[in-house]
Coordinates of C-alpha atoms in Angstrom, one line a residue:
Chain A
M136 CA 2.2 -60.2 -85.2
I137 CA 5.9 -59.5 -84.6
R138 CA 7.2 -60.6 -81.2
T139 CA 8.0 -57.9 -78.7
E140 CA 11.8 -58.7 -78.5
L141 CA 12.1 -58.4 -82.3
K142 CA 10.2 -55.1 -82.3
R143 CA 12.4 -53.6 -79.6
G144 CA 15.4 -53.8 -81.8
T145 CA 13.7 -51.9 -84.6
A146 CA 12.5 -49.1 -82.3
E147 CA 15.6 -46.9 -82.5
L148 CA 15.5 -46.8 -86.3
A149 CA 11.8 -46.3 -86.4
V150 CA 11.8 -43.4 -84.0
L151 CA 14.8 -41.7 -85.7
S152 CA 13.1 -42.2 -89.1
V153 CA 9.8 -40.6 -88.2
L154 CA 11.6 -37.7 -86.4
E155 CA 13.6 -37.1 -89.6
E156 CA 10.4 -35.8 -91.1
G157 CA 10.1 -33.1 -88.3
P158 CA 9.6 -32.6 -84.6
L159 CA 6.9 -34.8 -82.9
H160 CA 5.6 -35.5 -79.5
G161 CA 5.5 -39.0 -78.0
Y162 CA 2.0 -40.0 -79.0
E163 CA 2.5 -38.7 -82.5
I164 CA 5.8 -40.7 -82.8
G165 CA 4.0 -43.9 -81.8
R166 CA 1.0 -43.1 -84.1
R167 CA 3.2 -42.3 -87.2
I168 CA 5.3 -45.5 -86.7
E169 CA 2.1 -47.6 -86.4
E170 CA 0.5 -45.9 -89.5
Q171 CA 3.6 -46.1 -91.7
S172 CA 4.2 -49.8 -90.8
G173 CA 0.6 -50.6 -91.6
G174 CA -0.1 -51.4 -87.9
T175 CA 2.8 -54.0 -87.6
L176 CA 5.0 -51.9 -85.3
R177 CA 3.0 -50.8 -82.3
Y178 CA 5.0 -49.7 -79.2
T179 CA 3.7 -49.7 -75.7
L180 CA 4.6 -46.8 -73.4
A181 CA 7.0 -49.2 -71.7
A182 CA 8.9 -49.7 -74.9
L183 CA 8.7 -46.1 -76.3
Y184 CA 9.5 -43.7 -73.4
P185 CA 12.6 -45.3 -71.9
L186 CA 13.9 -45.4 -75.5
L187 CA 13.1 -41.7 -76.1
Y188 CA 14.8 -40.7 -72.8
R189 CA 17.9 -42.9 -73.6
M190 CA 18.2 -41.3 -77.0
E191 CA 17.8 -37.9 -75.5
H192 CA 20.6 -38.5 -73.1
R193 CA 22.8 -39.8 -75.9
G194 CA 22.3 -36.4 -77.6
W195 CA 20.4 -37.9 -80.6
L196 CA 17.1 -36.1 -79.7
R197 CA 16.0 -33.1 -77.7
G198 CA 12.7 -32.9 -75.9
D199 CA 11.1 -29.5 -75.2
W200 CA 7.8 -28.7 -73.6
E201 CA 5.6 -26.8 -76.0
T202 CA 2.0 -25.6 -75.8
G203 CA -0.1 -26.6 -78.8
D204 CA -3.0 -24.9 -80.5
S205 CA -5.4 -26.8 -78.2
G206 CA -3.6 -25.3 -75.1
K207 CA -2.2 -28.7 -74.1
R208 CA 1.4 -28.8 -73.0
R209 CA 3.3 -31.6 -74.7
R210 CA 6.9 -32.6 -74.9
C211 CA 8.1 -32.3 -78.5
Y212 CA 11.1 -34.3 -79.7
R213 CA 13.5 -33.0 -82.3
L214 CA 16.2 -34.9 -84.1
L215 CA 19.7 -33.5 -83.4
Q216 CA 22.7 -33.7 -85.7
R217 CA 24.1 -36.6 -83.7
G218 CA 20.9 -38.6 -84.2
R219 CA 20.8 -37.7 -87.9
K220 CA 24.3 -39.1 -88.3
M221 CA 23.2 -42.4 -86.7
L222 CA 20.5 -42.9 -89.2
K223 CA 22.6 -43.8 -92.2
P224 CA 24.7 -46.6 -90.6
M225 CA 21.7 -47.9 -88.8
R226 CA 19.8 -48.2 -92.1
A227 CA 22.7 -49.9 -93.7
E228 CA 23.0 -52.3 -90.8
W229 CA 19.3 -53.3 -91.0
A230 CA 19.6 -53.7 -94.8
D231 CA 22.5 -56.0 -94.3
L232 CA 20.5 -58.0 -91.7
F233 CA 17.5 -58.3 -94.0
H234 CA 19.7 -59.4 -96.9
A235 CA 21.4 -62.0 -94.8
L236 CA 18.1 -63.3 -93.4
R237 CA 16.7 -63.5 -96.9
R238 CA 19.5 -65.8 -97.9
V239 CA 19.7 -67.9 -94.7
A240 CA 16.1 -68.3 -93.8
K241 CA 14.7 -68.1 -97.3
V242 CA 12.5 -65.1 -96.2
T243 CA 10.8 -63.5 -99.1
H244 CA 8.4 -60.6 -99.4
G245 CA 4.7 -61.3 -99.8
Chain B
M77 CA -13.2 -39.1 -68.6
A78 CA -10.4 -40.6 -66.6
D79 CA -7.8 -38.4 -64.7
W80 CA -4.9 -39.8 -66.6
R81 CA -2.3 -37.9 -64.6
A82 CA -3.6 -39.5 -61.4
Y83 CA -3.7 -42.9 -63.1
V84 CA -0.1 -42.6 -64.2
R85 CA 1.1 -41.4 -60.8
E86 CA -0.7 -44.3 -59.1
H87 CA 0.8 -47.0 -61.4
L88 CA 4.2 -45.6 -62.1
G89 CA 5.6 -45.3 -58.6
S90 CA 8.8 -43.7 -57.7
L91 CA 11.5 -43.0 -60.3
H92 CA 14.1 -41.8 -57.8
E93 CA 14.0 -38.4 -59.4
T94 CA 13.2 -35.0 -58.0
Q95 CA 9.5 -34.1 -57.5
V96 CA 9.6 -31.8 -60.6
Q97 CA 11.2 -34.4 -62.8
Q98 CA 8.8 -37.1 -61.6
E99 CA 5.9 -34.8 -62.4
E100 CA 7.2 -34.1 -65.9
V101 CA 7.5 -37.7 -66.7
A102 CA 4.0 -38.4 -65.3
S103 CA 2.6 -35.4 -67.4
E104 CA 4.1 -36.7 -70.5
L105 CA 2.8 -40.2 -70.1
A106 CA -0.6 -39.0 -69.1
G107 CA -0.7 -36.7 -72.2
H108 CA 0.1 -39.7 -74.4
M109 CA -2.6 -41.9 -72.8
E110 CA -5.2 -39.1 -73.0
E111 CA -4.6 -38.6 -76.7
Y112 CA -4.7 -42.3 -77.4
Y113 CA -8.0 -42.5 -75.5
E114 CA -9.5 -39.6 -77.3
A115 CA -8.4 -41.1 -80.7
L116 CA -10.2 -44.3 -79.8
R117 CA -13.3 -42.4 -78.8
V118 CA -13.3 -40.5 -82.1
R119 CA -13.1 -43.9 -83.8
G120 CA -16.4 -44.8 -82.1
L121 CA -15.2 -47.0 -79.2
G122 CA -17.3 -46.9 -76.0
D123 CA -15.8 -45.3 -72.9
E124 CA -15.0 -48.6 -71.2
E125 CA -13.5 -50.2 -74.3
A126 CA -11.4 -47.1 -75.0
F127 CA -10.2 -47.0 -71.4
A128 CA -9.3 -50.7 -71.4
Q129 CA -7.4 -50.4 -74.7
T130 CA -5.5 -47.3 -73.5
C131 CA -4.5 -49.0 -70.2
A132 CA -3.3 -52.0 -72.2
R133 CA -1.2 -49.7 -74.5
A134 CA 0.8 -48.6 -71.5
G135 CA 2.3 -52.0 -71.2
K136 CA 3.7 -53.3 -68.0
W137 CA 4.1 -50.5 -65.5
E138 CA 7.0 -52.1 -63.6
E139 CA 8.8 -52.6 -66.9
L140 CA 8.2 -48.9 -67.8
R141 CA 9.4 -47.7 -64.4
R142 CA 12.6 -49.8 -64.5
G143 CA 13.2 -48.7 -68.2
I144 CA 12.9 -45.0 -67.3
I145 CA 15.1 -45.3 -64.3
S146 CA 17.7 -47.2 -66.3
A147 CA 17.5 -44.6 -69.2
K148 CA 17.9 -41.7 -66.8
Q149 CA 20.8 -43.4 -65.0
E150 CA 22.6 -44.0 -68.3
G151 CA 22.0 -40.3 -69.0
S152 CA 23.4 -39.1 -65.7
M153 CA 26.5 -41.3 -66.1
A154 CA 27.1 -39.9 -69.6
D155 CA 26.5 -36.4 -68.1
R156 CA 29.0 -37.1 -65.3
V157 CA 31.6 -38.1 -67.9
R158 CA 31.1 -35.1 -70.1
Q159 CA 30.6 -32.5 -67.4
F160 CA 33.2 -33.8 -64.8
W161 CA 35.6 -36.5 -65.8
V162 CA 36.6 -35.3 -69.3
P163 CA 37.3 -31.7 -68.2
S164 CA 39.0 -32.9 -65.0
L165 CA 41.4 -35.2 -66.8
V166 CA 42.1 -32.5 -69.4
T167 CA 43.1 -30.0 -66.7
L168 CA 45.1 -32.7 -64.9
A169 CA 47.0 -33.7 -68.1
C170 CA 47.6 -30.0 -69.1
S171 CA 48.8 -29.1 -65.6
W172 CA 51.2 -32.0 -65.2
G173 CA 52.3 -31.6 -68.9
A174 CA 53.1 -27.9 -68.3
L175 CA 55.1 -28.8 -65.1
A176 CA 56.9 -31.6 -66.9
I177 CA 58.0 -29.2 -69.7
L178 CA 59.3 -26.7 -67.1
I179 CA 61.3 -29.4 -65.3
W180 CA 62.6 -30.7 -68.6
A181 CA 63.6 -27.2 -69.6
E182 CA 65.4 -27.0 -66.2
V183 CA 63.5 -24.0 -65.0
R184 CA 64.5 -23.4 -61.4
P185 CA 61.7 -23.1 -58.8
L186 CA 61.7 -20.3 -56.3
T187 CA 62.1 -21.7 -52.7
T188 CA 61.4 -19.8 -49.5
H189 CA 64.1 -21.7 -47.5
P190 CA 66.5 -23.2 -50.0
G191 CA 67.9 -26.6 -49.1
K192 CA 65.4 -27.1 -46.2
P193 CA 62.6 -29.7 -46.5
G194 CA 60.1 -27.3 -45.0
S195 CA 60.5 -24.9 -47.8
V196 CA 57.6 -23.7 -50.1
I197 CA 58.5 -24.4 -53.7
L198 CA 57.1 -22.2 -56.4
Y199 CA 57.3 -22.9 -60.1
V200 CA 56.3 -19.3 -61.0
P201 CA 55.7 -19.8 -64.8
W202 CA 53.6 -22.9 -64.0
L203 CA 51.5 -20.9 -61.5
F204 CA 50.9 -18.3 -64.3
C205 CA 49.8 -21.1 -66.7
L206 CA 47.3 -22.6 -64.2
P207 CA 44.5 -19.9 -64.5
L208 CA 44.4 -20.7 -68.3
I209 CA 44.2 -24.4 -67.5
G210 CA 41.5 -23.9 -64.9
A211 CA 39.6 -21.7 -67.4
L212 CA 39.9 -24.5 -70.0
G213 CA 38.5 -27.1 -67.5
G214 CA 35.7 -24.7 -66.5
Y215 CA 34.9 -24.0 -70.1
L216 CA 34.7 -27.7 -71.0
S217 CA 32.4 -28.5 -68.1
R218 CA 30.2 -25.4 -68.6
R219 CA 29.9 -26.3 -72.3
A220 CA 28.6 -29.7 -71.3
Q221 CA 26.1 -27.9 -69.1
G222 CA 27.8 -28.9 -65.8
S223 CA 26.5 -27.5 -62.5
V224 CA 28.6 -24.8 -60.8
W225 CA 30.0 -27.4 -58.4
R226 CA 31.1 -29.6 -61.3
I227 CA 32.6 -26.7 -63.2
Y228 CA 34.8 -25.6 -60.2
V229 CA 35.8 -29.1 -59.2
A230 CA 36.8 -29.9 -62.8
G231 CA 38.8 -26.7 -63.0
L232 CA 40.5 -27.3 -59.6
F233 CA 41.1 -31.0 -60.3
P234 CA 44.9 -30.9 -60.7
A235 CA 45.2 -29.4 -57.2
L236 CA 42.5 -31.6 -55.6
A237 CA 44.0 -34.8 -57.1
V238 CA 47.2 -34.2 -55.1
V239 CA 45.4 -34.2 -51.7
P240 CA 44.7 -37.9 -51.5
V241 CA 48.3 -38.6 -52.6
F242 CA 49.6 -36.5 -49.7
L243 CA 47.1 -38.1 -47.3
L244 CA 48.4 -41.5 -48.3
T245 CA 52.1 -40.8 -48.6
F246 CA 52.8 -38.5 -45.6
P247 CA 51.7 -40.7 -42.8
F248 CA 53.6 -43.6 -44.4
A249 CA 56.7 -41.5 -44.7
F250 CA 56.5 -40.3 -41.1
V251 CA 56.0 -43.8 -39.8
A252 CA 58.9 -45.1 -42.0
D253 CA 61.3 -42.4 -40.7
P254 CA 60.9 -42.0 -36.9
Q255 CA 64.1 -39.9 -36.7
V256 CA 62.3 -36.9 -38.1
A257 CA 61.0 -34.5 -35.3
P258 CA 57.2 -34.1 -35.2
D259 CA 57.3 -30.3 -35.6
F260 CA 59.5 -30.7 -38.6
R261 CA 57.1 -33.2 -40.1
F262 CA 54.2 -30.7 -39.6
T263 CA 56.2 -27.9 -41.3
A264 CA 57.0 -30.1 -44.3
L265 CA 53.4 -31.1 -44.6
V266 CA 52.2 -27.4 -44.5
A267 CA 54.9 -26.3 -47.0
T268 CA 54.1 -29.1 -49.4
T269 CA 50.4 -28.4 -49.2
I270 CA 51.0 -24.7 -49.9
S271 CA 53.3 -25.4 -52.8
W272 CA 51.2 -28.1 -54.6
V273 CA 47.6 -27.6 -53.4
I274 CA 46.8 -24.2 -52.0
L275 CA 48.6 -21.9 -54.4
P276 CA 47.9 -24.0 -57.6
G277 CA 44.3 -24.3 -56.3
I278 CA 44.0 -20.5 -56.1
A279 CA 45.5 -20.0 -59.5
L280 CA 43.1 -22.6 -61.1
C281 CA 40.1 -21.2 -59.2
L282 CA 40.9 -17.7 -60.5
G283 CA 40.9 -19.1 -64.1
V284 CA 37.5 -20.8 -63.6
A285 CA 36.0 -17.7 -62.0
L286 CA 37.3 -15.4 -64.8
Q287 CA 36.1 -17.7 -67.5
G288 CA 32.6 -17.8 -65.8
L289 CA 32.7 -14.0 -65.6
S290 CA 33.6 -13.5 -69.2
K291 CA 30.9 -16.0 -70.2
A292 CA 28.3 -14.2 -68.1
Q293 CA 29.3 -10.8 -69.6
G294 CA 29.1 -12.3 -73.1
A295 CA 25.6 -13.5 -72.4
N296 CA 24.5 -10.0 -71.1
R297 CA 25.7 -8.3 -74.2

């Protein structure tokens, strides 16, 4: 299991990446990240929501209350242009980091 | 089934937000917990086990509370910069820049009592520029979704910024020069305030108000 501090750093990229696929509410964001990472990345509410609010204030996302088919009101997050622009450099940064780690720490896949 | 909203309210504590904002956060977190709990139940977990796992998924409540407060504060600071400081500094720079150009071009001001220190000084072309500058400040603040208070203060900033300068320099000047008669000092203060605060303030305010009016009319169309 990946340590909490290490996971925190990945959260911004993970949230932006799943929102790139379309608008989602908080629970669904967490579920998609968990599912797509094969259960490796699991965020608690304490990790996920402060991040969502911070990204919203930075203008990367926008949260709107919507009523779903079930009649439940949920806050749906949409990726904004500014957030979309952040994705490319963020992905490049992480790719550089993995590349460097692979060389230094002899980390390999599998 | 647990009342997740009550559970969140009980554990989250105060976020130093308005009642409405606090309730919105509590509703969102409660909705998340409820869906997580229901998903665990669908997967076949018993009520107690699903409840325990859902509570564990929340993480540390104190950490969540502090995280949300910090995120919201960062947001309000960014809002203050976009809605107030940027428009205010733009109006200040434009206003002083316009005045500097007029002085450089040797445009003569109108004076009510030429040669006397108690005279009101009017740079008429500058006063005609100020509504546009006020409108620009109002527009920038409004575009960043500033409150009415922030919109007007940002538009009026060039006039308001002069007030503390007067408050600091006048008493010092009066103390430094005891030869000047008290009634004369008062006249000079009033004339300077009219020249650099009140009249420019009215011109700037007019610009902000007209900009707001045109925006409202545009929205009604």
